[in-house]
Short mmCIF file of C-alpha atoms in Angstrom, two decimals:
data_model
loop_
_atom_site.label_atom_id
_atom_site.label_comp_id
_atom_site.label_asym_id
_atom_site.label_seq_id
_atom_site.Cartn_x
_atom_site.Cartn_y
_atom_site.Cartn_z
CA UNK A 1 0.00 0.00 0.00
CA UNK A 2 1.24 3.51 -0.77
CA UNK A 3 2.36 5.62 2.15
CA UNK A 4 1.25 9.19 2.60
CA UNK A 5 -0.43 11.76 4.76
CA UNK A 6 -3.64 10.78 6.55
CA UNK A 7 -5.93 12.23 9.18
CA UNK A 8 -8.12 10.75 11.88
CA UNK A 9 -10.81 12.61 13.78
CA UNK A 10 -9.54 15.99 12.57
CA UNK A 11 -6.11 15.34 14.16
CA UNK A 12 -3.52 15.32 11.39
CA UNK A 13 -0.20 13.54 11.21
CA UNK A 14 2.25 12.20 8.66
CA UNK A 15 3.06 8.52 8.95
CA UNK A 16 6.37 7.04 7.89
CA UNK A 17 4.42 4.04 6.62
CA UNK A 18 0.80 3.36 5.80
CA UNK A 19 1.17 -0.09 7.30
CA UNK A 20 -0.16 -2.08 10.18
CA UNK A 21 1.74 -3.57 13.12
CA UNK A 22 0.60 -6.65 14.99
CA UNK A 23 1.90 -7.23 18.51
CA UNK A 24 1.26 -10.74 19.77
CA UNK A 25 1.44 -13.75 17.46
CA UNK A 26 -0.42 -16.32 19.49
CA UNK A 27 -3.47 -18.33 18.43
CA UNK A 28 -5.44 -15.27 17.27
CA UNK A 29 -2.65 -12.81 16.51
CA UNK A 30 -0.81 -15.09 14.09
CA UNK A 31 -4.00 -15.68 12.13
CA UNK A 32 -4.80 -11.96 12.09
CA UNK A 33 -1.28 -11.09 10.88
CA UNK A 34 -1.47 -13.72 8.17
CA UNK A 35 -4.85 -12.46 6.99
CA UNK A 36 -3.53 -8.86 6.88
CA UNK A 37 -0.54 -9.91 4.77
CA UNK A 38 -2.79 -11.92 2.45
CA UNK A 39 -5.04 -8.88 2.02
CA UNK A 40 -2.09 -6.77 0.89
CA UNK A 41 -1.50 -4.71 4.04
CA UNK A 42 2.10 -3.66 4.70
CA UNK A 43 2.54 -5.44 8.03
CA UNK A 44 5.10 -5.46 10.81
CA UNK A 45 4.98 -8.14 13.49
CA UNK A 46 6.43 -8.65 16.94
CA UNK A 47 6.11 -11.26 19.67
CA UNK A 48 8.19 -12.18 22.71
CA UNK A 49 8.66 -15.55 20.99
CA UNK A 50 11.37 -15.12 18.34
CA UNK A 51 10.16 -18.35 16.73
CA UNK A 52 6.71 -16.85 16.19
CA UNK A 53 8.29 -13.79 14.58
CA UNK A 54 10.56 -15.88 12.32
CA UNK A 55 7.46 -17.61 10.93
CA UNK A 56 6.62 -14.28 9.24
CA UNK A 57 10.14 -13.44 8.07
CA UNK A 58 9.33 -13.93 4.37
CA UNK A 59 5.92 -12.24 4.50
CA UNK A 60 6.11 -9.29 6.87
CA UNK A 61 8.56 -6.96 8.58
CA UNK A 62 9.92 -9.00 11.48
CA UNK A 63 10.50 -6.43 14.23
CA UNK A 64 12.86 -6.92 17.13
CA UNK A 65 10.81 -4.94 19.65
CA UNK A 66 7.44 -3.34 20.30
CA UNK A 67 8.94 0.06 19.51
CA UNK A 68 10.37 -1.12 16.18
CA UNK A 69 7.07 -2.68 15.13
CA UNK A 70 5.07 0.40 16.13
CA UNK A 71 7.38 2.99 14.55
CA UNK A 72 5.30 5.01 12.09
CA UNK A 73 2.46 2.44 11.96
CA UNK A 74 -0.96 3.68 10.95
CA UNK A 75 -2.75 0.99 12.94
CA UNK A 76 -1.26 -0.96 15.85
CA UNK A 77 -3.10 -4.23 16.54
CA UNK A 78 -2.72 -5.62 20.07
CA UNK A 79 -3.41 -9.36 20.28
CA UNK A 80 -1.69 -10.13 23.57
CA UNK A 81 -3.17 -12.11 26.45
CA UNK A 82 -4.27 -9.94 29.36
CA UNK A 83 -4.61 -6.50 30.95
CA UNK A 84 -0.99 -6.35 32.13
CA UNK A 85 0.38 -7.18 28.70
CA UNK A 86 -1.87 -4.66 26.95
CA UNK A 87 -0.75 -1.94 29.38
CA UNK A 88 2.94 -2.79 29.00
CA UNK A 89 2.81 -2.95 25.19
CA UNK A 90 0.87 0.31 24.92
CA UNK A 91 3.33 2.13 27.20
CA UNK A 92 6.21 0.93 25.04
CA UNK A 93 4.46 1.69 21.74
CA UNK A 94 3.04 5.18 22.37
CA UNK A 95 6.35 7.06 21.98
CA UNK A 96 6.94 5.33 18.62
CA UNK A 97 3.48 5.85 17.14
CA UNK A 98 2.80 8.91 14.98
CA UNK A 99 0.17 11.38 16.10
CA UNK A 100 -3.25 10.26 14.84
CA UNK A 101 -2.40 6.56 14.81
CA UNK A 102 -5.03 4.07 16.01
CA UNK A 103 -4.39 1.29 18.53
CA UNK A 104 -6.77 -1.59 17.85
CA UNK A 105 -7.19 -3.72 20.99
CA UNK A 106 -8.18 -7.31 20.19
CA UNK A 107 -7.21 -8.62 23.62
CA UNK A 108 -10.08 -9.31 26.00
CA UNK A 109 -9.43 -7.07 29.00
CA UNK A 110 -11.42 -5.19 31.62
CA UNK A 111 -13.23 -2.03 30.62
CA UNK A 112 -11.36 -0.17 33.35
CA UNK A 113 -7.98 -1.13 31.85
CA UNK A 114 -9.19 -0.21 28.37
CA UNK A 115 -10.36 3.22 29.59
CA UNK A 116 -7.06 3.91 31.33
CA UNK A 117 -5.10 2.95 28.21
CA UNK A 118 -7.32 5.11 26.00
CA UNK A 119 -6.82 8.12 28.26
CA UNK A 120 -3.02 7.76 28.11
CA UNK A 121 -3.21 7.45 24.33
CA UNK A 122 -5.46 10.54 24.09
CA UNK A 123 -2.78 12.57 25.83
CA UNK A 124 -0.36 12.02 22.93
CA UNK A 125 -2.87 12.21 20.09
CA UNK A 126 -3.29 8.47 19.56
CA UNK A 127 -6.73 6.87 19.33
CA UNK A 128 -7.79 3.56 20.90
CA UNK A 129 -10.49 1.39 19.32
CA UNK A 130 -11.64 -1.72 21.15
CA UNK A 131 -12.24 -4.70 18.91
CA UNK A 132 -13.67 -7.75 20.60
CA UNK A 133 -13.35 -10.78 18.34
CA UNK A 134 -14.87 -14.23 18.41
CA UNK A 135 -14.57 -17.25 16.17
CA UNK A 136 -11.23 -18.86 17.02
CA UNK A 137 -7.76 -19.16 15.42
CA UNK A 138 -8.84 -20.79 12.16
CA UNK A 139 -11.46 -18.12 11.57
CA UNK A 140 -8.75 -15.49 12.13
CA UNK A 141 -6.45 -17.10 9.56
CA UNK A 142 -9.32 -17.44 7.07
CA UNK A 143 -10.53 -13.85 7.57
CA UNK A 144 -13.82 -15.01 9.11
CA UNK A 145 -13.69 -13.63 12.66
CA UNK A 146 -16.64 -11.74 14.08
CA UNK A 147 -15.49 -8.30 15.22
CA UNK A 148 -17.20 -5.93 17.69
CA UNK A 149 -15.91 -2.36 17.34
CA UNK A 150 -16.12 0.43 19.90
CA UNK A 151 -14.63 3.91 19.65
CA UNK A 152 -14.86 7.36 18.12
CA UNK A 153 -16.57 7.19 14.73
CA UNK A 154 -13.63 8.60 12.77
CA UNK A 155 -11.14 6.26 14.41
CA UNK A 156 -13.43 3.32 13.73
CA UNK A 157 -13.71 4.40 10.09
CA UNK A 158 -9.93 4.29 9.85
CA UNK A 159 -9.59 0.74 11.13
CA UNK A 160 -12.57 -0.86 9.36
CA UNK A 161 -10.54 -1.72 6.21
CA UNK A 162 -7.92 -3.32 8.43
CA UNK A 163 -10.50 -5.27 10.44
CA UNK A 164 -12.25 -6.47 7.28
CA UNK A 165 -9.04 -8.28 6.32
CA UNK A 166 -9.42 -10.72 9.20
CA UNK A 167 -13.15 -10.52 10.04
CA UNK A 168 -16.07 -11.72 7.94
CA UNK A 169 -18.58 -9.90 10.15
CA UNK A 170 -17.80 -6.41 11.46
CA UNK A 171 -20.32 -4.84 13.85
CA UNK A 172 -20.06 -1.26 15.14
CA UNK A 173 -21.22 -1.58 18.73
CA UNK A 174 -20.96 2.12 19.68
CA UNK A 175 -18.54 4.47 21.38
CA UNK A 176 -15.39 3.74 23.33
CA UNK A 177 -15.65 0.53 25.34
CA UNK A 178 -18.76 -0.75 23.56
CA UNK A 179 -16.86 -3.42 21.66
CA UNK A 180 -15.11 -4.65 24.79
CA UNK A 181 -18.34 -4.69 26.80
CA UNK A 182 -19.98 -6.71 24.03
CA UNK A 183 -17.07 -9.17 24.00
CA UNK A 184 -17.24 -9.64 27.76
CA UNK A 185 -20.97 -10.31 27.57
CA UNK A 186 -20.41 -12.67 24.66
CA UNK A 187 -17.77 -14.58 26.64
CA UNK A 188 -19.97 -14.67 29.74
CA UNK A 189 -22.72 -16.18 27.61
CA UNK A 190 -20.39 -18.66 25.90
CA UNK A 191 -18.73 -19.91 29.06
CA UNK A 192 -22.14 -20.19 30.72
CA UNK A 193 -23.44 -22.25 27.80
CA UNK A 194 -20.38 -24.50 27.94
CA UNK A 195 -20.89 -25.03 31.68
CA UNK A 196 -24.53 -26.03 31.16
CA UNK A 197 -23.56 -28.23 28.20
CA UNK A 198 -20.89 -29.98 30.29
CA UNK A 199 -23.48 -30.63 32.98
CA UNK A 200 -25.91 -31.91 30.34
CA UNK A 201 -23.24 -34.26 29.00
CA UNK A 202 -22.69 -35.72 32.47
CA UNK A 203 -26.43 -36.31 32.79
CA UNK A 204 -26.61 -37.81 29.29
CA UNK A 205 -23.77 -40.25 30.00
CA UNK A 206 -25.26 -41.27 33.35
CA UNK A 207 -28.69 -41.75 31.75
CA UNK A 208 -27.31 -43.84 28.88
CA UNK A 209 -27.94 -41.20 26.18
CA UNK A 210 -25.56 -41.30 23.20
CA UNK A 211 -23.73 -37.95 23.36
CA UNK A 212 -22.91 -37.75 19.64
CA UNK A 213 -26.52 -38.43 18.73
CA UNK A 214 -27.62 -35.82 21.26
CA UNK A 215 -25.28 -33.25 19.67
CA UNK A 216 -26.92 -33.91 16.32
CA UNK A 217 -30.33 -33.32 17.87
CA UNK A 218 -29.27 -30.09 19.59
CA UNK A 219 -27.64 -28.61 16.49
CA UNK A 220 -30.61 -29.44 14.28
CA UNK A 221 -33.05 -28.12 16.87
CA UNK A 222 -31.14 -24.86 17.37
CA UNK A 223 -31.51 -24.08 13.67
CA UNK A 224 -35.28 -24.27 14.10
CA UNK A 225 -35.65 -22.60 17.50
CA UNK A 226 -32.91 -19.97 17.37
CA UNK A 227 -30.66 -21.63 19.93
CA UNK A 228 -29.27 -19.66 22.90
CA UNK A 229 -30.33 -16.28 21.47
CA UNK A 230 -34.01 -17.18 21.07
CA UNK A 231 -35.24 -14.96 23.91
CA UNK A 232 -32.68 -12.16 23.63
CA UNK A 233 -34.39 -8.87 22.82
CA UNK A 234 -37.78 -10.55 22.36
CA UNK A 235 -40.81 -8.97 24.06
CA UNK A 236 -43.16 -11.87 24.71
CA UNK A 237 -46.75 -11.34 25.91
CA UNK A 238 -47.17 -12.01 29.65
CA UNK A 239 -49.34 -15.07 29.05
CA UNK A 240 -46.66 -16.56 26.78
CA UNK A 241 -44.01 -15.86 29.40
CA UNK A 242 -46.07 -17.56 32.10
CA UNK A 243 -46.81 -20.57 29.92
CA UNK A 244 -43.16 -20.93 28.90
CA UNK A 245 -42.03 -20.62 32.52
CA UNK A 246 -44.48 -23.32 33.60
CA UNK A 247 -43.16 -25.68 30.93
CA UNK A 248 -39.59 -24.88 31.88
CA UNK A 249 -40.22 -25.64 35.56
CA UNK A 250 -41.91 -28.94 34.63
CA UNK A 251 -39.09 -30.05 32.33
CA UNK A 252 -36.28 -28.93 34.61
CA UNK A 253 -37.83 -30.76 37.56
CA UNK A 254 -38.12 -33.89 35.45
CA UNK A 255 -34.45 -33.51 34.50
CA UNK A 256 -33.57 -33.15 38.18
CA UNK A 257 -35.53 -36.32 38.95
CA UNK A 258 -33.63 -38.11 36.20
CA UNK A 259 -30.32 -36.83 37.56
CA UNK A 260 -31.18 -38.10 41.02
CA UNK A 261 -32.19 -41.48 39.64
CA UNK A 262 -28.97 -41.98 37.67
CA UNK A 263 -26.62 -40.31 40.17
CA UNK A 264 -25.59 -37.34 38.01
CA UNK A 265 -24.37 -34.10 39.61
CA UNK A 266 -26.32 -31.17 38.10
CA UNK A 267 -25.79 -28.15 40.42
CA UNK A 268 -26.46 -25.57 37.70
CA UNK A 269 -29.84 -27.08 36.87
CA UNK A 270 -30.69 -27.26 40.57
CA UNK A 271 -29.82 -23.57 40.95
CA UNK A 272 -31.64 -22.44 37.80
CA UNK A 273 -35.00 -24.18 38.23
CA UNK A 274 -36.30 -22.36 41.34
CA UNK A 275 -35.64 -18.91 39.83
CA UNK A 276 -36.54 -19.64 36.22
CA UNK A 277 -39.34 -17.08 36.20
CA UNK A 278 -36.65 -14.39 36.10
CA UNK A 279 -35.42 -15.76 32.76
CA UNK A 280 -38.78 -14.89 31.28
CA UNK A 281 -38.84 -11.51 33.07
CA UNK A 282 -42.25 -12.27 34.53
CA UNK A 283 -44.07 -9.33 36.05
CA UNK A 284 -45.91 -9.78 39.35
CA UNK A 285 -49.64 -10.35 38.90
CA UNK A 286 -50.55 -7.44 41.19
CA UNK A 287 -49.07 -4.97 43.65
CA UNK A 288 -46.06 -6.42 45.36
CA UNK A 289 -46.84 -7.85 48.76
CA UNK A 290 -44.45 -7.42 51.66
CA UNK A 291 -42.00 -10.26 51.70
CA UNK A 292 -43.17 -12.94 54.13
CA UNK A 293 -40.96 -13.88 57.00
CA UNK A 294 -38.89 -16.78 55.79
CA UNK A 295 -39.95 -20.08 57.27
CA UNK A 296 -37.22 -22.06 58.95
CA UNK A 297 -35.50 -24.47 56.60
CA UNK A 298 -36.89 -27.98 56.87
CA UNK A 299 -34.79 -30.31 58.92
CA UNK A 300 -32.57 -32.63 56.95
CA UNK A 301 -34.13 -36.03 56.32
CA UNK A 302 -32.86 -38.61 58.78
CA UNK A 303 -31.64 -42.03 57.67
CA UNK A 304 -34.75 -43.60 59.17
CA UNK A 305 -37.08 -41.14 57.42
CA UNK A 306 -35.29 -41.78 54.15
CA UNK A 307 -35.57 -45.52 54.71
CA UNK A 308 -39.32 -45.34 55.33
CA UNK A 309 -39.76 -43.17 52.25
CA UNK A 310 -37.80 -45.60 50.07
CA UNK A 311 -39.76 -48.57 51.50
CA UNK A 312 -42.99 -46.81 50.51
CA UNK A 313 -41.64 -46.29 46.99
CA UNK A 314 -40.32 -49.83 46.60
CA UNK A 315 -43.49 -51.52 47.84
CA UNK A 316 -45.86 -48.82 46.52
CA UNK A 317 -47.53 -48.77 49.95
CA UNK A 318 -47.61 -46.24 52.77
CA UNK A 319 -45.15 -47.22 55.48
CA UNK A 320 -45.80 -46.09 59.03
CA UNK A 321 -43.33 -47.93 61.21
CA UNK A 322 -42.42 -44.94 63.32
CA UNK A 323 -43.41 -46.72 66.50
CA UNK A 324 -41.91 -50.08 65.60
CA UNK A 325 -38.39 -50.82 66.65
CA UNK A 326 -36.25 -53.90 66.99
CA UNK A 327 -32.78 -54.77 65.75
CA UNK A 328 -34.21 -56.42 62.63
CA UNK A 329 -36.72 -53.63 61.87
CA UNK A 330 -34.11 -50.94 62.45
CA UNK A 331 -31.55 -52.58 60.17
CA UNK A 332 -34.19 -53.12 57.48
CA UNK A 333 -35.37 -49.50 57.53
CA UNK A 334 -32.12 -47.66 58.14
CA UNK A 335 -29.55 -49.85 56.40
CA UNK A 336 -31.34 -51.81 53.67
CA UNK A 337 -33.68 -49.02 52.55
CA UNK A 338 -32.11 -45.91 54.08
CA UNK A 339 -28.63 -46.75 52.77
CA UNK A 340 -28.60 -49.53 50.17
CA UNK A 341 -31.83 -48.81 48.24
CA UNK A 342 -31.00 -45.08 48.41
CA UNK A 343 -27.57 -45.33 46.78
CA UNK A 344 -27.58 -43.28 43.53
CA UNK A 345 -25.74 -45.55 41.07
CA UNK A 346 -28.69 -47.89 40.43
CA UNK A 347 -32.25 -46.63 40.21
CA UNK A 348 -35.30 -48.27 41.82
CA UNK A 349 -36.19 -50.28 38.72
CA UNK A 350 -32.68 -51.71 38.36
CA UNK A 351 -32.52 -52.66 42.04
CA UNK A 352 -35.99 -54.19 41.80
CA UNK A 353 -34.95 -56.42 38.89
CA UNK A 354 -31.97 -57.68 40.88
CA UNK A 355 -34.23 -58.36 43.85
CA UNK A 356 -36.80 -60.18 41.68
CA UNK A 357 -34.05 -62.49 40.43
CA UNK A 358 -32.98 -63.38 43.98
CA UNK A 359 -36.57 -63.93 45.14
CA UNK A 360 -37.22 -66.24 42.18
CA UNK A 361 -34.16 -68.29 43.09
CA UNK A 362 -35.48 -68.61 46.66
CA UNK A 363 -38.99 -69.55 45.52
CA UNK A 364 -40.64 -66.87 47.67
CA UNK A 365 -43.90 -66.38 45.76
CA UNK A 366 -45.45 -64.07 48.35
CA UNK A 367 -42.50 -61.67 48.22
CA UNK A 368 -42.43 -61.97 44.43
CA UNK A 369 -46.08 -60.93 44.14
CA UNK A 370 -45.38 -57.81 46.19
CA UNK A 371 -42.39 -56.86 44.04
CA UNK A 372 -44.14 -57.52 40.73
CA UNK A 373 -47.27 -55.66 41.82
CA UNK A 374 -45.23 -52.61 42.82
CA UNK A 375 -43.21 -52.67 39.59
CA UNK A 376 -46.42 -52.79 37.55
CA UNK A 377 -48.18 -50.06 39.55
CA UNK A 378 -45.17 -47.71 39.39
CA UNK A 379 -44.75 -48.20 35.64
CA UNK A 380 -41.33 -49.80 36.02
CA UNK A 381 -42.40 -52.89 34.10
CA UNK A 382 -45.19 -53.27 31.53
CA UNK A 383 -47.44 -56.33 31.42
CA UNK A 384 -45.44 -57.76 28.50
CA UNK A 385 -42.19 -57.17 30.36
CA UNK A 386 -43.58 -58.99 33.39
CA UNK A 387 -44.50 -61.98 31.23
CA UNK A 388 -41.06 -61.96 29.57
CA UNK A 389 -39.38 -61.74 32.98
CA UNK A 390 -40.99 -65.02 34.02
CA UNK A 391 -39.73 -66.74 30.86
CA UNK A 392 -36.21 -65.52 31.63
CA UNK A 393 -36.35 -66.44 35.33
CA UNK A 394 -37.66 -69.93 34.62
CA UNK A 395 -34.49 -70.74 32.66
CA UNK A 396 -32.18 -69.53 35.42
CA UNK A 397 -34.05 -70.31 38.63
CA UNK A 398 -35.70 -73.50 37.30
CA UNK A 399 -39.29 -74.55 36.61
CA UNK A 400 -40.08 -75.91 40.10
CA UNK A 401 -39.25 -72.55 41.73
CA UNK A 402 -41.08 -70.47 39.12
CA UNK A 403 -44.06 -72.71 38.34
CA UNK A 404 -46.55 -70.44 40.10
CA UNK A 405 -45.19 -67.15 38.80
CA UNK A 406 -47.07 -67.25 35.49
CA UNK A 407 -50.41 -67.40 37.29
CA UNK A 408 -49.37 -64.64 39.72
CA UNK A 409 -48.35 -62.38 36.82
CA UNK A 410 -51.59 -62.91 34.89
CA UNK A 411 -53.67 -62.19 37.99
CA UNK A 412 -51.68 -58.99 38.68
CA UNK A 413 -52.06 -57.86 35.07
CA UNK A 414 -55.83 -58.39 35.11
CA UNK A 415 -56.10 -56.46 38.37
CA UNK A 416 -53.91 -53.66 37.00
CA UNK A 417 -55.88 -53.40 33.74
CA UNK A 418 -59.19 -53.31 35.63
CA UNK A 419 -57.92 -50.50 37.84
CA UNK A 420 -56.67 -48.62 34.79
CA UNK A 421 -60.01 -48.98 33.00
CA UNK A 422 -61.88 -47.79 36.09
CA UNK A 423 -59.62 -44.76 36.40
CA UNK A 424 -60.28 -43.91 32.76
CA UNK A 425 -64.04 -44.11 33.29
CA UNK A 426 -63.83 -41.91 36.37
CA UNK A 427 -61.74 -39.27 34.62
#
């Protein structure tokens, strides 16, 4: 590109070169520098790694210092790692930059650091434009980054041709700091999504869901629903918000139940569900009432209480053994059901199937009827699955021990179907 006189924001200056300097040749910076060279920009590069600089020896001006790279540059691109590095590089570069030059900050840093750097640059007639980028190293090398620009309009105008060399999408976010604020929000959103996705993967693995197949479903669904940005900036009617919130609570609670059943740790889901109304920005139905005095937190469930609860679930019967105590009863309630049946790795259905197998081997038809009846009533086994279970058990436990089970199963199925039909008539 031809060198010459140029002006930014009404502040004139004569540059020794019309080129661009890139400081920082890491994952993003090296791609940005390569894209600038490919686009025909006269480019100087510098990095603390001499090896990274040598990689550009035949394509760009390989500088030996920040000052050498910045000398006379029209645009200085900072692609270093953090606040401290941006501050140090800027302090070294400012004396070498011509008046009117623009420092383009690609590094993700705090808005406070950006503001302080911009104020120091203002004092010597240098402009700072924040340029949050997203897309990754390959997108940088291919010129496909997404860039978020913030700064004075004239300074932004100056750097747009430079940014377009490495970004496929260039968005003017507003004045100084707007690009950096947008990048920080974007990163907050991305890291949050990754955290939820990691939690979802743990639940999927624990629940036996194929993760690769699930990824296919999510990607295809996001195209149709809008993905993570679906609700951003959308003003839904109150009734739609309330209906969506109700569905969200229902589905999240079901997911929490699944997580408990398969032993998956889902703290984010547990934290999100109780406050999900805020996601939909629901308005209170009427004037706000004074906040009620918080009720004391319920006491933690004791081992005995948990054991009685699990006994009720396993046998599908109310269990009131609070007054009964003996060594055998206590061990049954507190150890067998409070500890063993409550362990998270196997769910109730899986433990019931193991128990059914043992009972069949012992020939305990009365205990078997109770287990099969509960499994049928709780929806853990269908009538056809019950019938198939007896076929399987007969081959392992033997015909003499399982001879009566076929009749027990058919009687339980008839009773279950009659109760189901009656419930349908009453509905």
